[in-house]
Amino acid sequence: MGYEIRGGRFEGRSLVVGGGEVFDRIDGGAEFQDCELKIVPTPRQRMNFEAQFSDCDVRATKPLSDGRFDDTRFERCRFKGQYKGCEFGPKFSGSKGSVRDCDFSEARLILSQFFDCSIDSQTWPDWPHIHLIFSEDLSWTEKLQDGDLPHVLSILLRLPRSTEVTQRSVVSIHLPSIGVDPEAAWPLLQDIPEIWFPSKANKPRQTAGLVTEAMTVARANAERREVSVRRLAIFHALHRAWIRSVHRLSFDLIELVVDCSFLKDRVSDAPGVLRVRLLEGTVHLRSSDDVREVDGALDRFMVMGAAEEDNLVVLKPHRKERGQILLSFRSSALVDEQGHPMEETAFLDVVRRYYGYD
């Protein structure tokens, strides 16, 4: 049986949360002083305790994702471990949580957010962490949304911010953990006062030439990402569709016959069969011990994902033993079941309507 603590005061205790067969419950304004809190993340364990932890050591024994602590109060606590997508402090009006004078310098924070919090109210982990300072005035984010920041940061700044959410906050990001090369990004970050880390003032600034070079690289990366997104879009849209067969129509044209009749369950004008034609294409099936070219019928291959790998598009199946389909091509085109050309945007619209996005 797990903990069920309702109120009370505890000093010098060691508490393990999440390690049992059932979830642990701590509420009723329980107070913990000079205690050790070990968090063992499990899907069943709710983290938002209605309690206060003062002068405690808090450690996630393995990466904690999406932990919500908006009703939990932390004061002068020391944090260790990895916290990804976690939220601390009062996210909404009426939330009871807070985080004050805590030490996160030995923690790894990956896109974690601290509400009603200022930079000078905690001890933060240093570079290659960065900390984004949000307030009621978001004009700085609007100026940077279409700039030359790393892609992940640009997306973060574009996210809508609900007026129901506490506006003052800090978002902490360990750059390598989100795929950003810190030193390559530094020239783009050095002049943005709202992007901070403890040693920023002492970090050598890059010259105008290096800043320009970094901006050029960032733009080239953005263009490559855009090409990749367009190239993969149609294959992402084939999620849950069956590839029935592959045929070579001519020396430089290959056709995939795709059964997407499930779309008709919700979208009456959806095509039951879609033909994906690949110019200068090849199609191979990769299994655990073999790679062979495909020409003819395929045995029950449902598309469950798509990714790029060394200029190939890799289609991932619903069952691992089916192998992976490797596509190489210069361009693609769609043909409906009547043999008429179909615009990619028209098919993407069908998929959006199926999933209720329109």
Short mmCIF file of C-alpha atoms in Angstrom, two decimals:
data_model
loop_
_atom_site.label_atom_id
_atom_site.label_comp_id
_atom_site.label_asym_id
_atom_site.label_seq_id
_atom_site.Cartn_x
_atom_site.Cartn_y
_atom_site.Cartn_z
CA MET A 1 0.00 0.00 0.00
CA GLY A 2 1.26 3.52 -0.80
CA TYR A 3 1.49 6.56 1.41
CA GLU A 4 -1.70 8.30 2.43
CA ILE A 5 -0.64 11.39 4.35
CA ARG A 6 -3.34 13.90 5.16
CA GLY A 7 -1.87 16.85 7.02
CA GLY A 8 0.66 16.73 9.83
CA ARG A 9 4.24 17.89 10.23
CA PHE A 10 7.32 15.75 9.57
CA GLU A 11 10.99 16.48 10.23
CA GLY A 12 14.12 14.64 9.15
CA ARG A 13 12.21 11.88 7.36
CA SER A 14 13.09 10.05 4.13
CA LEU A 15 10.15 9.66 1.78
CA VAL A 16 10.03 7.61 -1.45
CA VAL A 17 7.15 8.58 -3.74
CA GLY A 18 6.01 6.45 -6.66
CA GLY A 19 7.90 3.27 -5.84
CA GLY A 20 4.95 1.17 -4.67
CA GLU A 21 2.27 -0.82 -6.43
CA VAL A 22 -0.34 1.90 -5.83
CA PHE A 23 -0.05 5.67 -6.01
CA ASP A 24 0.97 7.73 -3.00
CA ARG A 25 -1.30 10.48 -1.70
CA ILE A 26 -0.03 13.53 0.20
CA ASP A 27 -2.48 16.35 0.85
CA GLY A 28 -4.23 18.26 3.59
CA GLY A 29 -1.41 20.80 3.79
CA ALA A 30 1.17 18.33 5.13
CA GLU A 31 4.48 19.99 6.07
CA PHE A 32 7.92 18.44 5.57
CA GLN A 33 11.00 20.05 7.13
CA ASP A 34 14.61 18.91 6.45
CA CYS A 35 13.34 15.76 4.75
CA GLU A 36 14.55 13.74 1.78
CA LEU A 37 12.02 13.27 -1.01
CA LYS A 38 12.91 10.61 -3.59
CA ILE A 39 10.63 10.60 -6.64
CA VAL A 40 10.38 7.32 -8.56
CA PRO A 41 8.42 8.32 -11.68
CA THR A 42 5.65 5.92 -12.69
CA PRO A 43 2.66 6.52 -14.99
CA ARG A 44 0.19 5.99 -12.15
CA GLN A 45 1.76 8.42 -9.67
CA ARG A 46 0.22 11.89 -9.38
CA MET A 47 2.86 14.44 -8.39
CA ASN A 48 0.78 17.48 -7.47
CA PHE A 49 0.83 17.12 -3.69
CA GLU A 50 -1.03 19.60 -1.53
CA ALA A 51 1.91 19.99 0.83
CA GLN A 52 4.87 22.16 1.78
CA PHE A 53 8.49 21.05 1.57
CA SER A 54 11.02 23.28 3.36
CA ASP A 55 14.83 22.81 3.36
CA CYS A 56 14.34 19.39 1.77
CA ASP A 57 16.45 17.38 -0.69
CA VAL A 58 14.34 16.45 -3.71
CA ARG A 59 15.69 13.89 -6.17
CA ALA A 60 14.11 12.25 -9.20
CA THR A 61 15.68 8.80 -9.30
CA LYS A 62 15.05 8.61 -13.04
CA PRO A 63 13.82 11.22 -15.55
CA LEU A 64 10.52 12.73 -14.45
CA SER A 65 8.31 13.84 -17.33
CA ASP A 66 5.28 16.13 -17.17
CA GLY A 67 5.23 16.40 -13.38
CA ARG A 68 2.74 19.01 -12.20
CA PHE A 69 3.43 20.75 -8.89
CA ASP A 70 1.03 23.69 -9.04
CA ASP A 71 -0.40 22.96 -5.57
CA THR A 72 2.94 22.01 -4.00
CA ARG A 73 5.03 24.57 -2.09
CA PHE A 74 8.83 24.29 -2.16
CA GLU A 75 11.00 26.60 -0.06
CA ARG A 76 14.83 26.46 0.16
CA CYS A 77 14.81 22.94 -1.34
CA ARG A 78 17.68 21.38 -3.28
CA PHE A 79 16.79 19.50 -6.47
CA LYS A 80 18.69 16.77 -8.29
CA GLY A 81 17.75 14.57 -11.24
CA GLN A 82 16.13 15.24 -14.59
CA TYR A 83 12.83 17.10 -14.97
CA LYS A 84 11.31 17.20 -18.44
CA GLY A 85 8.20 19.24 -19.22
CA CYS A 86 7.52 19.72 -15.51
CA GLU A 87 5.63 22.66 -14.02
CA PHE A 88 6.27 24.28 -10.65
CA GLY A 89 4.33 27.02 -8.91
CA PRO A 90 0.81 28.43 -9.38
CA LYS A 91 -0.02 27.93 -13.04
CA PHE A 92 -3.61 29.10 -12.56
CA SER A 93 -5.29 31.62 -10.30
CA GLY A 94 -6.23 29.80 -7.12
CA SER A 95 -3.38 27.28 -7.31
CA LYS A 96 -1.67 26.89 -3.95
CA GLY A 97 1.83 26.07 -5.14
CA SER A 98 5.00 28.11 -4.99
CA VAL A 99 8.72 27.70 -5.45
CA ARG A 100 10.97 30.04 -3.46
CA ASP A 101 14.73 30.22 -2.84
CA CYS A 102 15.31 26.72 -4.21
CA ASP A 103 18.53 25.33 -5.67
CA PHE A 104 18.23 23.66 -9.09
CA SER A 105 21.93 23.97 -9.95
CA GLU A 106 22.47 20.19 -9.92
CA ALA A 107 19.25 19.36 -11.76
CA ARG A 108 18.73 18.96 -15.50
CA LEU A 109 15.73 20.99 -16.61
CA ILE A 110 14.28 20.24 -20.05
CA LEU A 111 11.47 22.58 -21.09
CA SER A 112 10.33 22.91 -17.48
CA GLN A 113 8.37 25.96 -16.38
CA PHE A 114 8.29 27.87 -13.10
CA PHE A 115 5.19 30.04 -12.58
CA ASP A 116 5.06 33.27 -10.58
CA CYS A 117 8.82 33.03 -10.42
CA SER A 118 11.69 35.40 -11.14
CA ILE A 119 15.29 34.75 -12.09
CA ASP A 120 16.65 36.06 -8.79
CA SER A 121 14.36 33.88 -6.65
CA GLN A 122 16.17 30.55 -7.31
CA THR A 123 19.64 29.13 -7.95
CA TRP A 124 19.57 27.94 -11.54
CA PRO A 125 21.66 25.44 -13.51
CA ASP A 126 24.24 27.16 -15.69
CA TRP A 127 25.13 26.87 -19.37
CA PRO A 128 24.32 24.85 -21.45
CA HIS A 129 20.99 25.51 -19.73
CA ILE A 130 19.19 28.69 -20.73
CA HIS A 131 16.28 30.31 -18.94
CA LEU A 132 13.57 32.26 -20.80
CA ILE A 133 12.00 35.07 -18.80
CA PHE A 134 8.29 35.58 -19.49
CA SER A 135 6.13 38.40 -18.15
CA GLU A 136 2.94 40.21 -19.12
CA ASP A 137 4.94 42.00 -21.83
CA LEU A 138 5.58 39.42 -24.55
CA SER A 139 6.70 41.86 -27.24
CA TRP A 140 10.21 40.36 -27.18
CA THR A 141 8.83 36.94 -28.16
CA GLU A 142 6.92 38.44 -31.09
CA LYS A 143 10.08 40.09 -32.41
CA LEU A 144 11.99 36.79 -32.31
CA GLN A 145 9.35 34.40 -33.69
CA ASP A 146 10.46 34.82 -37.29
CA GLY A 147 14.12 35.35 -36.50
CA ASP A 148 17.12 33.07 -36.69
CA LEU A 149 16.80 31.24 -33.40
CA PRO A 150 17.18 27.45 -33.29
CA HIS A 151 14.01 25.80 -34.57
CA VAL A 152 12.85 24.43 -31.21
CA LEU A 153 13.09 27.83 -29.56
CA SER A 154 11.21 29.51 -32.41
CA ILE A 155 8.36 27.01 -31.98
CA LEU A 156 8.33 27.65 -28.22
CA LEU A 157 8.01 31.39 -28.74
CA ARG A 158 5.11 30.89 -31.17
CA LEU A 159 3.02 28.87 -28.74
CA PRO A 160 -0.14 30.74 -27.70
CA ARG A 161 -0.24 31.77 -24.04
CA SER A 162 -3.64 31.56 -22.42
CA THR A 163 -4.75 34.56 -20.38
CA GLU A 164 -5.91 32.08 -17.73
CA VAL A 165 -2.31 31.02 -17.09
CA THR A 166 -0.01 32.96 -14.76
CA GLN A 167 1.94 35.23 -17.11
CA ARG A 168 5.12 35.64 -15.06
CA SER A 169 7.25 32.55 -15.41
CA VAL A 170 10.65 31.14 -16.28
CA VAL A 171 11.13 28.32 -18.80
CA SER A 172 14.36 26.36 -18.31
CA ILE A 173 15.92 24.42 -21.16
CA HIS A 174 18.98 22.17 -21.28
CA LEU A 175 19.95 22.86 -24.89
CA PRO A 176 21.72 19.55 -25.76
CA SER A 177 18.67 17.62 -24.56
CA ILE A 178 16.47 19.27 -27.21
CA GLY A 179 18.99 18.73 -29.99
CA VAL A 180 20.54 22.21 -30.01
CA ASP A 181 24.32 22.68 -30.21
CA PRO A 182 24.89 25.24 -27.43
CA GLU A 183 28.00 26.88 -28.87
CA ALA A 184 26.48 27.12 -32.35
CA ALA A 185 23.39 28.76 -30.83
CA TRP A 186 25.29 31.15 -28.54
CA PRO A 187 25.85 33.91 -31.16
CA LEU A 188 22.09 33.99 -31.72
CA LEU A 189 21.29 34.19 -28.00
CA GLN A 190 23.95 36.53 -26.66
CA ASP A 191 22.06 39.78 -27.25
CA ILE A 192 18.62 38.69 -26.01
CA PRO A 193 18.26 39.88 -22.39
CA GLU A 194 15.21 37.68 -21.78
CA ILE A 195 17.31 34.56 -22.46
CA TRP A 196 19.60 34.20 -19.46
CA PHE A 197 21.89 31.84 -17.57
CA PRO A 198 24.05 32.51 -14.50
CA SER A 199 27.39 32.97 -16.28
CA LYS A 200 26.01 34.81 -19.31
CA ALA A 201 27.64 38.13 -18.45
CA ASN A 202 31.06 36.45 -18.33
CA LYS A 203 30.73 34.27 -21.42
CA PRO A 204 32.91 35.62 -24.28
CA ARG A 205 30.79 37.38 -26.86
CA GLN A 206 31.02 36.40 -30.49
CA THR A 207 32.03 38.87 -33.17
CA ALA A 208 29.61 40.31 -35.71
CA GLY A 209 31.10 38.02 -38.35
CA LEU A 210 30.43 34.89 -36.30
CA VAL A 211 26.91 36.11 -35.54
CA THR A 212 26.28 36.54 -39.26
CA GLU A 213 27.71 33.08 -39.93
CA ALA A 214 25.48 31.56 -37.24
CA MET A 215 22.44 33.30 -38.72
CA THR A 216 23.30 31.95 -42.18
CA VAL A 217 23.61 28.42 -40.80
CA ALA A 218 20.32 28.79 -38.90
CA ARG A 219 18.52 29.91 -42.06
CA ALA A 220 19.99 27.04 -44.07
CA ASN A 221 18.89 24.58 -41.37
CA ALA A 222 15.41 26.08 -41.41
CA GLU A 223 15.21 25.67 -45.18
CA ARG A 224 16.31 22.03 -44.92
CA ARG A 225 13.71 21.40 -42.25
CA GLU A 226 11.03 22.93 -44.45
CA VAL A 227 12.04 20.67 -47.35
CA SER A 228 12.01 17.67 -45.01
CA VAL A 229 8.56 18.58 -43.65
CA ARG A 230 7.13 18.86 -47.18
CA ARG A 231 8.78 15.60 -48.27
CA LEU A 232 7.38 13.68 -45.31
CA ALA A 233 3.93 15.29 -45.14
CA ILE A 234 2.10 12.86 -47.41
CA PHE A 235 3.64 9.82 -45.68
CA HIS A 236 2.71 11.10 -42.23
CA ALA A 237 -0.83 11.53 -43.59
CA LEU A 238 -0.89 7.82 -44.55
CA HIS A 239 -0.89 6.87 -40.85
CA ARG A 240 -3.01 3.69 -40.44
CA ALA A 241 -3.26 3.16 -44.22
CA TRP A 242 -2.27 -0.19 -45.77
CA ILE A 243 0.31 -0.40 -48.55
CA ARG A 244 -1.04 -3.23 -50.68
CA SER A 245 1.47 -3.38 -53.53
CA VAL A 246 4.35 -1.69 -55.36
CA HIS A 247 4.64 -1.57 -59.14
CA ARG A 248 7.21 -0.17 -61.53
CA LEU A 249 5.31 1.72 -64.21
CA SER A 250 8.38 2.70 -66.23
CA PHE A 251 12.12 2.82 -65.83
CA ASP A 252 11.89 6.01 -63.74
CA LEU A 253 8.43 5.77 -62.16
CA ILE A 254 7.22 3.58 -59.27
CA GLU A 255 3.71 3.41 -57.84
CA LEU A 256 2.60 2.47 -54.32
CA VAL A 257 -1.01 1.30 -54.09
CA VAL A 258 -2.38 2.39 -50.72
CA ASP A 259 -5.68 1.29 -49.15
CA CYS A 260 -6.98 4.24 -47.12
CA SER A 261 -10.64 3.20 -47.11
CA PHE A 262 -10.82 3.71 -43.33
CA LEU A 263 -11.00 7.46 -44.05
CA LYS A 264 -14.46 6.96 -45.56
CA ASP A 265 -15.80 6.13 -42.10
CA ARG A 266 -15.81 9.85 -41.33
CA VAL A 267 -15.14 11.63 -44.63
CA SER A 268 -17.51 10.56 -47.40
CA ASP A 269 -15.47 12.04 -50.25
CA ALA A 270 -12.20 10.43 -49.14
CA PRO A 271 -10.48 8.17 -51.68
CA GLY A 272 -10.67 4.47 -50.89
CA VAL A 273 -7.44 3.81 -52.75
CA LEU A 274 -4.58 6.22 -53.24
CA ARG A 275 -1.71 5.72 -55.65
CA VAL A 276 1.56 7.38 -54.67
CA ARG A 277 3.86 7.77 -57.65
CA LEU A 278 7.58 8.27 -57.09
CA LEU A 279 9.73 9.80 -59.83
CA GLU A 280 13.19 8.27 -60.07
CA GLY A 281 12.13 6.03 -57.23
CA THR A 282 13.16 2.80 -55.65
CA VAL A 283 11.34 0.83 -52.93
CA HIS A 284 13.07 -1.63 -50.63
CA LEU A 285 11.91 -3.66 -47.64
CA ARG A 286 14.36 -3.82 -44.76
CA SER A 287 14.04 -6.66 -42.28
CA SER A 288 16.29 -7.60 -39.39
CA ASP A 289 18.62 -9.59 -41.64
CA ASP A 290 17.93 -8.48 -45.22
CA VAL A 291 17.17 -5.59 -47.57
CA ARG A 292 15.36 -6.45 -50.78
CA GLU A 293 13.73 -4.51 -53.56
CA VAL A 294 9.93 -4.63 -53.64
CA ASP A 295 7.89 -5.17 -56.80
CA GLY A 296 4.43 -6.67 -56.39
CA ALA A 297 2.11 -7.41 -53.50
CA LEU A 298 3.01 -6.58 -49.91
CA ASP A 299 1.88 -8.67 -46.95
CA ARG A 300 -0.19 -6.48 -44.61
CA PHE A 301 1.99 -3.40 -44.16
CA MET A 302 0.19 -0.67 -42.19
CA VAL A 303 2.00 2.67 -42.05
CA MET A 304 2.41 3.87 -38.47
CA GLY A 305 5.17 6.44 -38.90
CA ALA A 306 7.59 8.09 -41.30
CA ALA A 307 11.09 9.52 -40.88
CA GLU A 308 14.11 10.54 -42.91
CA GLU A 309 17.30 8.54 -42.89
CA ASP A 310 20.25 9.34 -45.17
CA ASN A 311 18.03 10.94 -47.86
CA LEU A 312 15.59 8.03 -47.65
CA VAL A 313 12.03 8.13 -46.38
CA VAL A 314 11.53 5.26 -43.94
CA LEU A 315 8.00 3.97 -43.40
CA LYS A 316 7.51 2.20 -40.09
CA PRO A 317 4.92 -0.58 -39.70
CA HIS A 318 2.32 -1.45 -37.09
CA ARG A 319 4.25 -4.60 -36.28
CA LYS A 320 8.03 -4.66 -36.04
CA GLU A 321 8.38 -8.01 -37.76
CA ARG A 322 6.94 -6.53 -40.97
CA GLY A 323 10.22 -4.68 -41.51
CA GLN A 324 10.55 -1.12 -42.79
CA ILE A 325 9.93 0.29 -46.25
CA LEU A 326 12.74 2.43 -47.63
CA LEU A 327 11.79 4.97 -50.29
CA SER A 328 14.22 6.84 -52.50
CA PHE A 329 12.75 9.35 -54.96
CA ARG A 330 13.17 12.79 -56.48
CA SER A 331 9.53 13.85 -56.29
CA SER A 332 6.11 12.36 -55.58
CA ALA A 333 2.59 12.73 -56.97
CA LEU A 334 -0.83 11.36 -56.04
CA VAL A 335 -3.47 9.68 -58.18
CA ASP A 336 -6.96 8.79 -56.93
CA GLU A 337 -8.80 5.50 -57.47
CA GLN A 338 -10.32 6.75 -60.76
CA GLY A 339 -6.84 7.49 -62.11
CA HIS A 340 -7.17 11.27 -61.75
CA PRO A 341 -4.32 13.39 -60.37
CA MET A 342 -4.96 14.48 -56.78
CA GLU A 343 -3.34 17.49 -55.19
CA GLU A 344 -1.40 16.70 -52.04
CA THR A 345 -3.17 19.54 -50.26
CA ALA A 346 -6.54 17.97 -51.11
CA PHE A 347 -5.56 14.66 -49.53
CA LEU A 348 -4.10 16.39 -46.47
CA ASP A 349 -7.42 18.21 -46.10
CA VAL A 350 -9.26 14.85 -46.12
CA VAL A 351 -6.97 13.60 -43.34
CA ARG A 352 -7.48 16.76 -41.28
CA ARG A 353 -11.24 16.39 -41.58
CA TYR A 354 -11.00 12.73 -40.56
CA TYR A 355 -9.21 13.65 -37.35
CA GLY A 356 -11.53 16.60 -36.74
CA TYR A 357 -8.94 19.33 -37.26
CA ASP A 358 -10.99 21.49 -39.55
#
